[in-house]
Amino acid sequence: MTKTITLRVEGMSCEACVKHVTEALMRLEGVESAAVSLRNKSAQVVYDPERVQLQQLLEAVEEEGYEAFADG
Ligand SMILES: [Cu+2]
């Protein structure tokens, strides 16, 4: 059973940032898809909560140098 969440992502300024965030999320085991929007400052992530936790999603984005929040 997958879950869909929209994260708020701060600090992206161009399409390369979008790519970095997308790749950081997709690298995680259990993430099925990540739709990152520069314009909306968001990342819609479909993931399997049995394989990856929300906290790991946030950390993956932050390790790339951006800020991520679970409040959409
Ligand atoms: Cu950029």
PDB file of N, CA, C and O and ligand atoms in Angstrom:
ATOM      1  N   MET A   1       0.850  -1.198   0.000  1.00  0.00           N
ATOM      2  CA  MET A   1       0.000   0.000   0.000  1.00  0.00           C
ATOM      3  C   MET A   1       0.883   1.245   0.000  1.00  0.00           C
ATOM      4  O   MET A   1       1.672   1.453   0.922  1.00  0.00           O
ATOM      5  N   THR A   2       0.772   2.055  -1.028  1.00  0.00           N
ATOM      6  CA  THR A   2       1.613   3.251  -1.086  1.00  0.00           C
ATOM      7  C   THR A   2       0.876   4.450  -0.501  1.00  0.00           C
ATOM      8  O   THR A   2      -0.340   4.443  -0.340  1.00  0.00           O
ATOM      9  N   LYS A   3       1.665   5.438  -0.181  1.00  0.00           N
ATOM     10  CA  LYS A   3       1.154   6.671   0.376  1.00  0.00           C
ATOM     11  C   LYS A   3       1.637   7.801  -0.509  1.00  0.00           C
ATOM     12  O   LYS A   3       2.722   7.726  -1.083  1.00  0.00           O
ATOM     13  N   THR A   4       0.837   8.841  -0.632  1.00  0.00           N
ATOM     14  CA  THR A   4       1.260  10.007  -1.401  1.00  0.00           C
ATOM     15  C   THR A   4       1.312  11.201  -0.466  1.00  0.00           C
ATOM     16  O   THR A   4       0.378  11.436   0.290  1.00  0.00           O
ATOM     17  N   ILE A   5       2.421  11.907  -0.538  1.00  0.00           N
ATOM     18  CA  ILE A   5       2.559  13.088   0.316  1.00  0.00           C
ATOM     19  C   ILE A   5       3.132  14.222  -0.514  1.00  0.00           C
ATOM     20  O   ILE A   5       3.890  13.984  -1.461  1.00  0.00           O
ATOM     21  N   THR A   6       2.739  15.436  -0.177  1.00  0.00           N
ATOM     22  CA  THR A   6       3.330  16.594  -0.833  1.00  0.00           C
ATOM     23  C   THR A   6       4.201  17.321   0.173  1.00  0.00           C
ATOM     24  O   THR A   6       3.718  17.762   1.215  1.00  0.00           O
ATOM     25  N   LEU A   7       5.482  17.388  -0.140  1.00  0.00           N
ATOM     26  CA  LEU A   7       6.428  18.089   0.723  1.00  0.00           C
ATOM     27  C   LEU A   7       6.590  19.512   0.228  1.00  0.00           C
ATOM     28  O   LEU A   7       6.501  19.773  -0.970  1.00  0.00           O
ATOM     29  N   ARG A   8       6.864  20.406   1.143  1.00  0.00           N
ATOM     30  CA  ARG A   8       7.234  21.769   0.762  1.00  0.00           C
ATOM     31  C   ARG A   8       8.749  21.789   0.697  1.00  0.00           C
ATOM     32  O   ARG A   8       9.421  21.305   1.610  1.00  0.00           O
ATOM     33  N   VAL A   9       9.279  22.307  -0.400  1.00  0.00           N
ATOM     34  CA  VAL A   9      10.738  22.339  -0.575  1.00  0.00           C
ATOM     35  C   VAL A   9      11.180  23.788  -0.806  1.00  0.00           C
ATOM     36  O   VAL A   9      10.731  24.441  -1.742  1.00  0.00           O
ATOM     37  N   GLU A  10      12.054  24.247   0.070  1.00  0.00           N
ATOM     38  CA  GLU A  10      12.572  25.617  -0.042  1.00  0.00           C
ATOM     39  C   GLU A  10      14.003  25.590  -0.550  1.00  0.00           C
ATOM     40  O   GLU A  10      14.777  24.686  -0.211  1.00  0.00           O
ATOM     41  N   GLY A  11      14.362  26.575  -1.357  1.00  0.00           N
ATOM     42  CA  GLY A  11      15.755  26.722  -1.764  1.00  0.00           C
ATOM     43  C   GLY A  11      16.041  26.355  -3.210  1.00  0.00           C
ATOM     44  O   GLY A  11      17.166  26.527  -3.676  1.00  0.00           O
ATOM     45  N   MET A  12      15.031  25.886  -3.941  1.00  0.00           N
ATOM     46  CA  MET A  12      15.262  25.535  -5.350  1.00  0.00           C
ATOM     47  C   MET A  12      15.165  26.808  -6.192  1.00  0.00           C
ATOM     48  O   MET A  12      14.274  27.622  -6.003  1.00  0.00           O
ATOM     49  N   SER A  13      16.117  26.946  -7.136  1.00  0.00           N
ATOM     50  CA  SER A  13      16.092  28.157  -7.960  1.00  0.00           C
ATOM     51  C   SER A  13      16.095  27.893  -9.457  1.00  0.00           C
ATOM     52  O   SER A  13      15.919  28.816 -10.252  1.00  0.00           O
ATOM     53  N   CYS A  14      16.306  26.655  -9.868  1.00  0.00           N
ATOM     54  CA  CYS A  14      16.304  26.367 -11.305  1.00  0.00           C
ATOM     55  C   CYS A  14      16.007  24.882 -11.539  1.00  0.00           C
ATOM     56  O   CYS A  14      15.842  24.119 -10.593  1.00  0.00           O
ATOM     57  N   GLU A  15      15.986  24.510 -12.815  1.00  0.00           N
ATOM     58  CA  GLU A  15      15.646  23.126 -13.147  1.00  0.00           C
ATOM     59  C   GLU A  15      16.690  22.123 -12.667  1.00  0.00           C
ATOM     60  O   GLU A  15      16.387  20.954 -12.458  1.00  0.00           O
ATOM     61  N   ALA A  16      17.929  22.595 -12.498  1.00  0.00           N
ATOM     62  CA  ALA A  16      18.956  21.688 -11.973  1.00  0.00           C
ATOM     63  C   ALA A  16      18.632  21.314 -10.525  1.00  0.00           C
ATOM     64  O   ALA A  16      18.845  20.179 -10.098  1.00  0.00           O
ATOM     65  N   CYS A  17      18.109  22.281  -9.783  1.00  0.00           N
ATOM     66  CA  CYS A  17      17.697  22.001  -8.402  1.00  0.00           C
ATOM     67  C   CYS A  17      16.582  20.965  -8.403  1.00  0.00           C
ATOM     68  O   CYS A  17      16.573  20.041  -7.582  1.00  0.00           O
ATOM     69  N   VAL A  18      15.644  21.132  -9.305  1.00  0.00           N
ATOM     70  CA  VAL A  18      14.525  20.189  -9.409  1.00  0.00           C
ATOM     71  C   VAL A  18      15.068  18.783  -9.649  1.00  0.00           C
ATOM     72  O   VAL A  18      14.620  17.811  -9.036  1.00  0.00           O
ATOM     73  N   LYS A  19      16.069  18.705 -10.517  1.00  0.00           N
ATOM     74  CA  LYS A  19      16.671  17.414 -10.838  1.00  0.00           C
ATOM     75  C   LYS A  19      17.367  16.818  -9.611  1.00  0.00           C
ATOM     76  O   LYS A  19      17.236  15.629  -9.330  1.00  0.00           O
ATOM     77  N   HIS A  20      18.091  17.656  -8.878  1.00  0.00           N
ATOM     78  CA  HIS A  20      18.789  17.174  -7.684  1.00  0.00           C
ATOM     79  C   HIS A  20      17.811  16.618  -6.661  1.00  0.00           C
ATOM     80  O   HIS A  20      18.032  15.555  -6.077  1.00  0.00           O
ATOM     81  N   VAL A  21      16.731  17.344  -6.448  1.00  0.00           N
ATOM     82  CA  VAL A  21      15.747  16.918  -5.452  1.00  0.00           C
ATOM     83  C   VAL A  21      15.059  15.630  -5.914  1.00  0.00           C
ATOM     84  O   VAL A  21      14.883  14.684  -5.141  1.00  0.00           O
ATOM     85  N   THR A  22      14.707  15.603  -7.194  1.00  0.00           N
ATOM     86  CA  THR A  22      14.048  14.420  -7.738  1.00  0.00           C
ATOM     87  C   THR A  22      14.940  13.184  -7.586  1.00  0.00           C
ATOM     88  O   THR A  22      14.487  12.129  -7.114  1.00  0.00           O
ATOM     89  N   GLU A  23      16.195  13.339  -7.957  1.00  0.00           N
ATOM     90  CA  GLU A  23      17.117  12.206  -7.889  1.00  0.00           C
ATOM     91  C   GLU A  23      17.363  11.757  -6.457  1.00  0.00           C
ATOM     92  O   GLU A  23      17.467  10.564  -6.184  1.00  0.00           O
ATOM     93  N   ALA A  24      17.451  12.718  -5.535  1.00  0.00           N
ATOM     94  CA  ALA A  24      17.669  12.370  -4.123  1.00  0.00           C
ATOM     95  C   ALA A  24      16.510  11.525  -3.595  1.00  0.00           C
ATOM     96  O   ALA A  24      16.709  10.561  -2.850  1.00  0.00           O
ATOM     97  N   LEU A  25      15.313  11.883  -4.004  1.00  0.00           N
ATOM     98  CA  LEU A  25      14.131  11.139  -3.543  1.00  0.00           C
ATOM     99  C   LEU A  25      14.046   9.771  -4.211  1.00  0.00           C
ATOM    100  O   LEU A  25      13.792   8.750  -3.557  1.00  0.00           O
ATOM    101  N   MET A  26      14.275   9.744  -5.521  1.00  0.00           N
ATOM    102  CA  MET A  26      14.153   8.500  -6.271  1.00  0.00           C
ATOM    103  C   MET A  26      15.215   7.460  -5.876  1.00  0.00           C
ATOM    104  O   MET A  26      15.029   6.264  -6.073  1.00  0.00           O
ATOM    105  N   ARG A  27      16.309   7.945  -5.317  1.00  0.00           N
ATOM    106  CA  ARG A  27      17.398   7.073  -4.886  1.00  0.00           C
ATOM    107  C   ARG A  27      16.986   6.217  -3.691  1.00  0.00           C
ATOM    108  O   ARG A  27      17.587   5.176  -3.423  1.00  0.00           O
ATOM    109  N   LEU A  28      16.013   6.664  -2.941  1.00  0.00           N
ATOM    110  CA  LEU A  28      15.597   5.945  -1.739  1.00  0.00           C
ATOM    111  C   LEU A  28      14.797   4.693  -2.091  1.00  0.00           C
ATOM    112  O   LEU A  28      13.890   4.736  -2.926  1.00  0.00           O
ATOM    113  N   GLU A  29      15.154   3.627  -1.433  1.00  0.00           N
ATOM    114  CA  GLU A  29      14.422   2.375  -1.554  1.00  0.00           C
ATOM    115  C   GLU A  29      13.005   2.611  -1.030  1.00  0.00           C
ATOM    116  O   GLU A  29      12.838   3.129   0.069  1.00  0.00           O
ATOM    117  N   GLY A  30      12.003   2.292  -1.831  1.00  0.00           N
ATOM    118  CA  GLY A  30      10.627   2.466  -1.363  1.00  0.00           C
ATOM    119  C   GLY A  30       9.921   3.675  -1.949  1.00  0.00           C
ATOM    120  O   GLY A  30       8.708   3.811  -1.793  1.00  0.00           O
ATOM    121  N   VAL A  31      10.679   4.535  -2.641  1.00  0.00           N
ATOM    122  CA  VAL A  31      10.046   5.672  -3.309  1.00  0.00           C
ATOM    123  C   VAL A  31       9.673   5.250  -4.723  1.00  0.00           C
ATOM    124  O   VAL A  31      10.516   4.782  -5.484  1.00  0.00           O
ATOM    125  N   GLU A  32       8.406   5.381  -5.047  1.00  0.00           N
ATOM    126  CA  GLU A  32       7.942   4.968  -6.377  1.00  0.00           C
ATOM    127  C   GLU A  32       8.003   6.101  -7.391  1.00  0.00           C
ATOM    128  O   GLU A  32       8.289   5.882  -8.556  1.00  0.00           O
ATOM    129  N   SER A  33       7.661   7.299  -6.942  1.00  0.00           N
ATOM    130  CA  SER A  33       7.752   8.423  -7.864  1.00  0.00           C
ATOM    131  C   SER A  33       7.912   9.717  -7.080  1.00  0.00           C
ATOM    132  O   SER A  33       7.536   9.804  -5.916  1.00  0.00           O
ATOM    133  N   ALA A  34       8.493  10.694  -7.749  1.00  0.00           N
ATOM    134  CA  ALA A  34       8.677  12.005  -7.136  1.00  0.00           C
ATOM    135  C   ALA A  34       8.447  13.051  -8.214  1.00  0.00           C
ATOM    136  O   ALA A  34       9.138  13.066  -9.222  1.00  0.00           O
ATOM    137  N   ALA A  35       7.446  13.879  -8.016  1.00  0.00           N
ATOM    138  CA  ALA A  35       7.135  14.947  -8.966  1.00  0.00           C
ATOM    139  C   ALA A  35       7.461  16.269  -8.284  1.00  0.00           C
ATOM    140  O   ALA A  35       6.753  16.714  -7.383  1.00  0.00           O
ATOM    141  N   VAL A  36       8.567  16.862  -8.697  1.00  0.00           N
ATOM    142  CA  VAL A  36       9.056  18.069  -8.043  1.00  0.00           C
ATOM    143  C   VAL A  36       8.703  19.294  -8.887  1.00  0.00           C
ATOM    144  O   VAL A  36       8.899  19.293 -10.098  1.00  0.00           O
ATOM    145  N   SER A  37       8.180  20.310  -8.220  1.00  0.00           N
ATOM    146  CA  SER A  37       7.794  21.539  -8.916  1.00  0.00           C
ATOM    147  C   SER A  37       8.555  22.735  -8.372  1.00  0.00           C
ATOM    148  O   SER A  37       8.490  23.033  -7.178  1.00  0.00           O
ATOM    149  N   LEU A  38       9.273  23.397  -9.258  1.00  0.00           N
ATOM    150  CA  LEU A  38      10.018  24.598  -8.891  1.00  0.00           C
ATOM    151  C   LEU A  38       9.027  25.711  -8.565  1.00  0.00           C
ATOM    152  O   LEU A  38       9.143  26.410  -7.562  1.00  0.00           O
ATOM    153  N   ARG A  39       8.051  25.851  -9.402  1.00  0.00           N
ATOM    154  CA  ARG A  39       7.048  26.891  -9.265  1.00  0.00           C
ATOM    155  C   ARG A  39       6.244  26.775  -7.968  1.00  0.00           C
ATOM    156  O   ARG A  39       5.991  27.758  -7.280  1.00  0.00           O
ATOM    157  N   ASN A  40       5.855  25.564  -7.646  1.00  0.00           N
ATOM    158  CA  ASN A  40       5.050  25.364  -6.427  1.00  0.00           C
ATOM    159  C   ASN A  40       5.895  25.100  -5.190  1.00  0.00           C
ATOM    160  O   ASN A  40       5.348  24.916  -4.109  1.00  0.00           O
ATOM    161  N   LYS A  41       7.222  25.024  -5.376  1.00  0.00           N
ATOM    162  CA  LYS A  41       8.119  24.689  -4.264  1.00  0.00           C
ATOM    163  C   LYS A  41       7.635  23.431  -3.562  1.00  0.00           C
ATOM    164  O   LYS A  41       7.439  23.410  -2.331  1.00  0.00           O
ATOM    165  N   SER A  42       7.397  22.411  -4.344  1.00  0.00           N
ATOM    166  CA  SER A  42       6.842  21.204  -3.752  1.00  0.00           C
ATOM    167  C   SER A  42       7.406  19.949  -4.384  1.00  0.00           C
ATOM    168  O   SER A  42       8.009  19.992  -5.464  1.00  0.00           O
ATOM    169  N   ALA A  43       7.213  18.865  -3.666  1.00  0.00           N
ATOM    170  CA  ALA A  43       7.591  17.551  -4.179  1.00  0.00           C
ATOM    171  C   ALA A  43       6.483  16.584  -3.788  1.00  0.00           C
ATOM    172  O   ALA A  43       6.233  16.368  -2.600  1.00  0.00           O
ATOM    173  N   GLN A  44       5.822  16.065  -4.799  1.00  0.00           N
ATOM    174  CA  GLN A  44       4.786  15.071  -4.523  1.00  0.00           C
ATOM    175  C   GLN A  44       5.430  13.701  -4.633  1.00  0.00           C
ATOM    176  O   GLN A  44       5.931  13.325  -5.694  1.00  0.00           O
ATOM    177  N   VAL A  45       5.416  12.996  -3.529  1.00  0.00           N
ATOM    178  CA  VAL A  45       6.133  11.719  -3.466  1.00  0.00           C
ATOM    179  C   VAL A  45       5.168  10.572  -3.205  1.00  0.00           C
ATOM    180  O   VAL A  45       4.326  10.649  -2.311  1.00  0.00           O
ATOM    181  N   VAL A  46       5.296   9.531  -4.018  1.00  0.00           N
ATOM    182  CA  VAL A  46       4.546   8.301  -3.785  1.00  0.00           C
ATOM    183  C   VAL A  46       5.539   7.293  -3.221  1.00  0.00           C
ATOM    184  O   VAL A  46       6.572   7.027  -3.838  1.00  0.00           O
ATOM    185  N   TYR A  47       5.230   6.781  -2.025  1.00  0.00           N
ATOM    186  CA  TYR A  47       6.191   5.890  -1.372  1.00  0.00           C
ATOM    187  C   TYR A  47       5.494   4.800  -0.587  1.00  0.00           C
ATOM    188  O   TYR A  47       4.298   4.884  -0.289  1.00  0.00           O
ATOM    189  N   ASP A  48       6.285   3.783  -0.281  1.00  0.00           N
ATOM    190  CA  ASP A  48       5.784   2.660   0.501  1.00  0.00           C
ATOM    191  C   ASP A  48       6.220   2.868   1.951  1.00  0.00           C
ATOM    192  O   ASP A  48       7.411   2.750   2.258  1.00  0.00           O
ATOM    193  N   PRO A  49       5.287   3.192   2.846  1.00  0.00           N
ATOM    194  CA  PRO A  49       5.654   3.500   4.232  1.00  0.00           C
ATOM    195  C   PRO A  49       6.254   2.315   4.994  1.00  0.00           C
ATOM    196  O   PRO A  49       6.811   2.502   6.071  1.00  0.00           O
ATOM    197  N   GLU A  50       6.161   1.137   4.423  1.00  0.00           N
ATOM    198  CA  GLU A  50       6.795  -0.007   5.076  1.00  0.00           C
ATOM    199  C   GLU A  50       8.283  -0.102   4.728  1.00  0.00           C
ATOM    200  O   GLU A  50       9.032  -0.844   5.351  1.00  0.00           O
ATOM    201  N   ARG A  51       8.680   0.624   3.717  1.00  0.00           N
ATOM    202  CA  ARG A  51      10.075   0.555   3.280  1.00  0.00           C
ATOM    203  C   ARG A  51      10.858   1.847   3.494  1.00  0.00           C
ATOM    204  O   ARG A  51      12.082   1.823   3.566  1.00  0.00           O
ATOM    205  N   VAL A  52      10.149   2.953   3.562  1.00  0.00           N
ATOM    206  CA  VAL A  52      10.848   4.228   3.760  1.00  0.00           C
ATOM    207  C   VAL A  52       9.944   5.148   4.591  1.00  0.00           C
ATOM    208  O   VAL A  52       8.719   5.142   4.435  1.00  0.00           O
ATOM    209  N   GLN A  53      10.584   5.868   5.485  1.00  0.00           N
ATOM    210  CA  GLN A  53       9.836   6.752   6.373  1.00  0.00           C
ATOM    211  C   GLN A  53       9.877   8.193   5.893  1.00  0.00           C
ATOM    212  O   GLN A  53      10.817   8.614   5.223  1.00  0.00           O
ATOM    213  N   LEU A  54       8.857   8.935   6.278  1.00  0.00           N
ATOM    214  CA  LEU A  54       8.771  10.352   5.930  1.00  0.00           C
ATOM    215  C   LEU A  54      10.055  11.092   6.293  1.00  0.00           C
ATOM    216  O   LEU A  54      10.568  11.906   5.516  1.00  0.00           O
ATOM    217  N   GLN A  55      10.568  10.810   7.479  1.00  0.00           N
ATOM    218  CA  GLN A  55      11.790  11.483   7.932  1.00  0.00           C
ATOM    219  C   GLN A  55      12.955  11.282   6.953  1.00  0.00           C
ATOM    220  O   GLN A  55      13.745  12.189   6.715  1.00  0.00           O
ATOM    221  N   GLN A  56      13.016  10.102   6.361  1.00  0.00           N
ATOM    222  CA  GLN A  56      14.087   9.827   5.386  1.00  0.00           C
ATOM    223  C   GLN A  56      13.909  10.648   4.108  1.00  0.00           C
ATOM    224  O   GLN A  56      14.885  11.034   3.475  1.00  0.00           O
ATOM    225  N   LEU A  57      12.666  10.885   3.739  1.00  0.00           N
ATOM    226  CA  LEU A  57      12.402  11.711   2.559  1.00  0.00           C
ATOM    227  C   LEU A  57      12.921  13.125   2.817  1.00  0.00           C
ATOM    228  O   LEU A  57      13.604  13.721   1.977  1.00  0.00           O
ATOM    229  N   LEU A  58      12.585  13.641   3.984  1.00  0.00           N
ATOM    230  CA  LEU A  58      13.011  14.996   4.339  1.00  0.00           C
ATOM    231  C   LEU A  58      14.536  15.088   4.393  1.00  0.00           C
ATOM    232  O   LEU A  58      15.134  16.037   3.874  1.00  0.00           O
ATOM    233  N   GLU A  59      15.153  14.095   4.999  1.00  0.00           N
ATOM    234  CA  GLU A  59      16.617  14.098   5.124  1.00  0.00           C
ATOM    235  C   GLU A  59      17.303  14.015   3.763  1.00  0.00           C
ATOM    236  O   GLU A  59      18.330  14.658   3.534  1.00  0.00           O
ATOM    237  N   ALA A  60      16.750  13.239   2.866  1.00  0.00           N
ATOM    238  CA  ALA A  60      17.355  13.095   1.539  1.00  0.00           C
ATOM    239  C   ALA A  60      17.380  14.435   0.815  1.00  0.00           C
ATOM    240  O   ALA A  60      18.359  14.784   0.157  1.00  0.00           O
ATOM    241  N   VAL A  61      16.303  15.192   0.944  1.00  0.00           N
ATOM    242  CA  VAL A  61      16.240  16.512   0.310  1.00  0.00           C
ATOM    243  C   VAL A  61      17.213  17.460   0.986  1.00  0.00           C
ATOM    244  O   VAL A  61      17.934  18.222   0.329  1.00  0.00           O
ATOM    245  N   GLU A  62      17.275  17.388   2.304  1.00  0.00           N
ATOM    246  CA  GLU A  62      18.150  18.301   3.045  1.00  0.00           C
ATOM    247  C   GLU A  62      19.628  18.019   2.800  1.00  0.00           C
ATOM    248  O   GLU A  62      20.443  18.935   2.770  1.00  0.00           O
ATOM    249  N   GLU A  63      19.953  16.761   2.576  1.00  0.00           N
ATOM    250  CA  GLU A  63      21.348  16.410   2.273  1.00  0.00           C
ATOM    251  C   GLU A  63      21.811  17.034   0.956  1.00  0.00           C
ATOM    252  O   GLU A  63      23.004  17.222   0.729  1.00  0.00           O
ATOM    253  N   GLU A  64      20.860  17.357   0.090  1.00  0.00           N
ATOM    254  CA  GLU A  64      21.202  18.005  -1.177  1.00  0.00           C
ATOM    255  C   GLU A  64      21.341  19.520  -1.017  1.00  0.00           C
ATOM    256  O   GLU A  64      21.664  20.232  -1.970  1.00  0.00           O
ATOM    257  N   GLY A  65      21.026  20.012   0.174  1.00  0.00           N
ATOM    258  CA  GLY A  65      21.189  21.438   0.431  1.00  0.00           C
ATOM    259  C   GLY A  65      19.915  22.256   0.372  1.00  0.00           C
ATOM    260  O   GLY A  65      19.956  23.484   0.338  1.00  0.00           O
ATOM    261  N   TYR A  66      18.768  21.581   0.363  1.00  0.00           N
ATOM    262  CA  TYR A  66      17.490  22.288   0.331  1.00  0.00           C
ATOM    263  C   TYR A  66      16.767  22.028   1.644  1.00  0.00           C
ATOM    264  O   TYR A  66      17.152  21.138   2.402  1.00  0.00           O
ATOM    265  N   GLU A  67      15.720  22.783   1.879  1.00  0.00           N
ATOM    266  CA  GLU A  67      14.933  22.555   3.083  1.00  0.00           C
ATOM    267  C   GLU A  67      13.624  21.882   2.695  1.00  0.00           C
ATOM    268  O   GLU A  67      12.979  22.272   1.713  1.00  0.00           O
ATOM    269  N   ALA A  68      13.255  20.887   3.482  1.00  0.00           N
ATOM    270  CA  ALA A  68      12.011  20.161   3.189  1.00  0.00           C
ATOM    271  C   ALA A  68      11.140  20.127   4.427  1.00  0.00           C
ATOM    272  O   ALA A  68      11.613  19.965   5.543  1.00  0.00           O
ATOM    273  N   PHE A  69       9.844  20.288   4.171  1.00  0.00           N
ATOM    274  CA  PHE A  69       8.872  20.296   5.268  1.00  0.00           C
ATOM    275  C   PHE A  69       7.688  19.419   4.882  1.00  0.00           C
ATOM    276  O   PHE A  69       7.306  19.357   3.723  1.00  0.00           O
ATOM    277  N   ALA A  70       7.128  18.771   5.893  1.00  0.00           N
ATOM    278  CA  ALA A  70       6.022  17.853   5.625  1.00  0.00           C
ATOM    279  C   ALA A  70       4.670  18.539   5.619  1.00  0.00           C
ATOM    280  O   ALA A  70       3.646  17.891   5.427  1.00  0.00           O
ATOM    281  N   ASP A  71       4.658  19.857   5.768  1.00  0.00           N
ATOM    282  CA  ASP A  71       3.358  20.540   5.838  1.00  0.00           C
ATOM    283  C   ASP A  71       2.794  20.933   4.472  1.00  0.00           C
ATOM    284  O   ASP A  71       1.891  21.732   4.360  1.00  0.00           O
ATOM    285  N   GLY A  72       3.354  20.349   3.414  1.00  0.00           N
ATOM    286  CA  GLY A  72       2.809  20.564   2.083  1.00  0.00           C
ATOM    287  C   GLY A  72       3.136  21.941   1.536  1.00  0.00           C
ATOM    288  O   GLY A  72       2.625  22.325   0.537  1.00  0.00           O
TER     289      GLY A  72
HETATM  290 CU    CU B   1      19.201  25.233  -9.387  1.00  0.00          CU
END
